[in-house]
Amino acid sequence: MAQHSGSILCLNCLSFGTNPNTTRADEHKAIVDAFTCAKAGNHEPTAICLQDYEWNTERCLAELLADINKAHGSDTWKAVRQWGNQDVDLGDDKRDAVVLYDTSVYTEKDMERHSIGKFYDSEHLLAGMHADIKQQLSSFDGRWAGAVLQVAEGRKFFLLSYHGKKIVHSNGEGHPIQTAVKTSMAKEFIGHVANVCVNDGSPALIAGCWNTNSEPLRATPLEDSEWSASVHVYPETEAPRRSSLDAKGMPKGRVDYSVAVHPKGSACTDLIVNEVHLLPLDKEIAHNFQHDPLLITYGLAQKA
């Protein structure tokens, strides 16, 4: 059976402005411009993973989809949040991750809704912290969006957009989350996704801003007896113009990347991440994103 290949655009948005309508319109235009740029490079996205999408209401998503459909040339794009928008009772302002996908390429499949929610702090890194901080770090709700996408009978995968936390608030002040905690949260999130994959017999691709450097995740194997995971980062030679620096202009590493999750055993589909690159954009487009966009190319093949 021929291998399916596709391209995923990963965008960390930037929603700052005094006029909400103008800011939203500028951000939507930038998303479409990034889509068009990838398309011009012969990698038209078949899905888009958004983080920090401030305008996360049905009306605003409908406006964005209309713009993407126009750039695509047909009305085939759809948006999803978490398990199809309604499974978790969160206000729109608590959902900043979105998955957009082309229904002419993918069919969204139902699957058992296994939980992806709690951070159990198995390494006890939160010991001694205030209760309100522990509460803010206890759940992944609102930080991810996902859909099970099928390209042919028996070939499906779980696509997720993920936005790792970096700030908690206590006594009216924001406090950076320790790197060790962010790395532990990333590992636990991957483990939650992996359990879903094992139960469904399908691989997963997680793309997003993890808000923690990729090196600790790549330093030790991510696996157990039923699954393994691989971290895929853009080359160091593509050092981003902005996202490699913190507020003081110091290097902070590569925090935008993808993770592929592979169930072991009898899973019928194999997911291969071929390449991860930064998408070069003109300055007038790039300034609408917090980080340089990622373009991820992947393949799905029937396991032997």
CSV table of C-alpha atoms in Angstrom, one decimal, residues 116-254:
chain,number,residue,atom,x,y,z
A,116,ILE,CA,-5.8,13.2,29.2
A,117,GLY,CA,-6.0,15.5,32.2
A,118,LYS,CA,-4.0,15.2,35.3
A,119,PHE,CA,-0.4,16.0,36.2
A,120,TYR,CA,0.4,13.5,38.9
A,121,ASP,CA,3.8,14.9,39.8
A,122,SER,CA,5.4,11.4,40.0
A,123,GLU,CA,8.8,13.0,40.7
A,124,HIS,CA,7.3,15.0,43.7
A,125,LEU,CA,8.7,18.3,42.3
A,126,LEU,CA,5.8,20.3,43.7
A,127,ALA,CA,6.4,19.4,47.3
A,128,GLY,CA,6.3,22.5,49.5
A,129,MET,CA,4.7,24.7,46.9
A,130,HIS,CA,1.5,26.7,47.6
A,131,ALA,CA,-1.8,24.9,47.1
A,132,ASP,CA,-2.9,27.4,44.5
A,133,ILE,CA,0.2,26.7,42.4
A,134,LYS,CA,-0.3,22.9,42.7
A,135,GLN,CA,-3.9,23.4,41.6
A,136,GLN,CA,-2.8,25.3,38.5
A,137,LEU,CA,-0.3,22.6,37.6
A,138,SER,CA,-2.7,19.7,38.3
A,139,SER,CA,-4.4,19.5,34.9
A,140,PHE,CA,-3.6,19.7,31.1
A,141,ASP,CA,-7.2,20.8,30.4
A,142,GLY,CA,-7.2,23.7,27.9
A,143,ARG,CA,-3.6,23.2,26.9
A,144,TRP,CA,-4.2,20.8,24.0
A,145,ALA,CA,-6.4,20.0,21.1
A,146,GLY,CA,-6.7,16.7,19.3
A,147,ALA,CA,-8.4,14.7,16.6
A,148,VAL,CA,-8.0,11.1,15.4
A,149,LEU,CA,-7.5,11.5,11.6
A,150,GLN,CA,-7.8,8.7,9.1
A,151,VAL,CA,-6.4,8.8,5.5
A,152,ALA,CA,-7.3,5.2,4.5
A,153,GLU,CA,-9.0,2.3,6.0
A,154,GLY,CA,-6.8,1.1,8.9
A,155,ARG,CA,-4.4,4.0,8.6
A,156,LYS,CA,-5.1,6.6,11.3
A,157,PHE,CA,-3.2,8.7,13.8
A,158,PHE,CA,-3.9,11.0,16.7
A,159,LEU,CA,-2.8,14.6,15.9
A,160,LEU,CA,-2.5,17.0,18.8
A,161,SER,CA,-1.6,20.6,19.3
A,162,TYR,CA,0.1,21.2,22.7
A,163,HIS,CA,1.0,24.3,24.6
A,164,GLY,CA,3.1,23.7,27.7
A,165,LYS,CA,2.7,26.0,30.7
A,166,LYS,CA,5.4,28.4,31.7
A,167,ILE,CA,3.8,30.8,34.2
A,168,VAL,CA,1.7,30.2,37.4
A,169,HIS,CA,0.1,32.9,39.4
A,170,SER,CA,0.0,33.3,43.2
A,171,ASN,CA,-0.9,36.3,45.3
A,172,GLY,CA,-1.5,38.4,42.2
A,173,GLU,CA,2.0,37.8,40.8
A,174,GLY,CA,3.3,35.6,37.9
A,175,HIS,CA,6.0,33.1,38.7
A,176,PRO,CA,8.0,31.1,36.1
A,177,ILE,CA,7.7,27.4,36.3
A,178,GLN,CA,10.9,25.5,37.0
A,179,THR,CA,12.5,23.8,34.1
A,180,ALA,CA,12.4,20.4,35.9
A,181,VAL,CA,8.7,20.8,36.4
A,182,LYS,CA,8.0,21.7,32.8
A,183,THR,CA,10.0,18.8,31.6
A,184,SER,CA,8.2,16.4,34.0
A,185,MET,CA,4.8,17.8,32.8
A,186,ALA,CA,5.9,17.2,29.1
A,187,LYS,CA,6.9,13.6,29.9
A,188,GLU,CA,3.6,12.9,31.7
A,189,PHE,CA,1.6,14.5,28.9
A,190,ILE,CA,3.4,12.3,26.4
A,191,GLY,CA,2.6,9.3,28.6
A,192,HIS,CA,-1.1,10.1,28.7
A,193,VAL,CA,-1.2,10.4,24.9
A,194,ALA,CA,0.7,7.1,24.6
A,195,ASN,CA,-1.8,5.3,26.8
A,196,VAL,CA,-4.6,6.5,24.4
A,197,CYS,CA,-2.5,5.3,21.4
A,198,VAL,CA,-1.9,1.9,22.9
A,199,ASN,CA,-5.6,1.4,23.6
A,200,ASP,CA,-6.6,2.5,20.1
A,201,GLY,CA,-3.7,0.8,18.3
A,202,SER,CA,-2.8,4.1,16.5
A,203,PRO,CA,0.3,6.3,16.6
A,204,ALA,CA,0.3,10.0,17.5
A,205,LEU,CA,2.0,13.2,16.5
A,206,ILE,CA,2.1,16.0,19.0
A,207,ALA,CA,3.2,19.4,17.7
A,208,GLY,CA,3.4,22.6,19.6
A,209,CYS,CA,5.2,25.0,21.9
A,210,TRP,CA,6.3,22.9,24.9
A,211,ASN,CA,7.8,25.9,26.7
A,212,THR,CA,10.7,23.8,27.7
A,213,ASN,CA,13.9,22.9,26.0
A,214,SER,CA,13.9,19.7,23.9
A,215,GLU,CA,17.3,18.5,25.2
A,216,PRO,CA,16.1,17.0,28.5
A,217,LEU,CA,13.4,15.0,26.6
A,218,ARG,CA,15.9,13.7,24.2
A,219,ALA,CA,18.5,12.9,26.9
A,220,THR,CA,16.8,9.7,28.0
A,221,PRO,CA,14.6,7.2,26.2
A,222,LEU,CA,10.8,8.0,26.2
A,223,GLU,CA,9.2,4.5,26.4
A,224,ASP,CA,7.8,1.7,28.4
A,225,SER,CA,6.8,-1.9,27.6
A,226,GLU,CA,3.9,-0.8,25.3
A,227,TRP,CA,5.1,2.3,23.6
A,228,SER,CA,8.0,4.5,22.6
A,229,ALA,CA,8.3,8.2,21.6
A,230,SER,CA,10.7,10.2,19.6
A,231,VAL,CA,11.4,14.0,19.7
A,232,HIS,CA,11.8,15.8,16.4
A,233,VAL,CA,13.4,19.3,16.4
A,234,TYR,CA,14.4,21.6,13.7
A,235,PRO,CA,18.2,21.7,12.9
A,236,GLU,CA,20.4,24.0,15.0
A,237,THR,CA,21.6,25.6,11.8
A,238,GLU,CA,18.1,27.1,11.5
A,239,ALA,CA,18.5,29.1,14.7
A,240,PRO,CA,15.3,31.2,14.9
A,241,ARG,CA,15.5,34.9,14.8
A,242,ARG,CA,13.5,35.5,18.0
A,243,SER,CA,12.4,32.3,19.7
A,244,SER,CA,15.9,31.3,20.7
A,245,LEU,CA,16.2,34.4,23.0
A,246,ASP,CA,14.5,35.1,26.3
A,247,ALA,CA,13.3,38.5,27.5
A,248,LYS,CA,16.9,39.4,28.3
A,249,GLY,CA,18.2,38.3,24.9
A,250,MET,CA,19.8,35.1,26.3
A,251,PRO,CA,19.5,31.8,24.4
A,252,LYS,CA,16.8,29.6,25.7
A,253,GLY,CA,16.9,26.6,23.4
A,254,ARG,CA,14.4,25.1,21.1
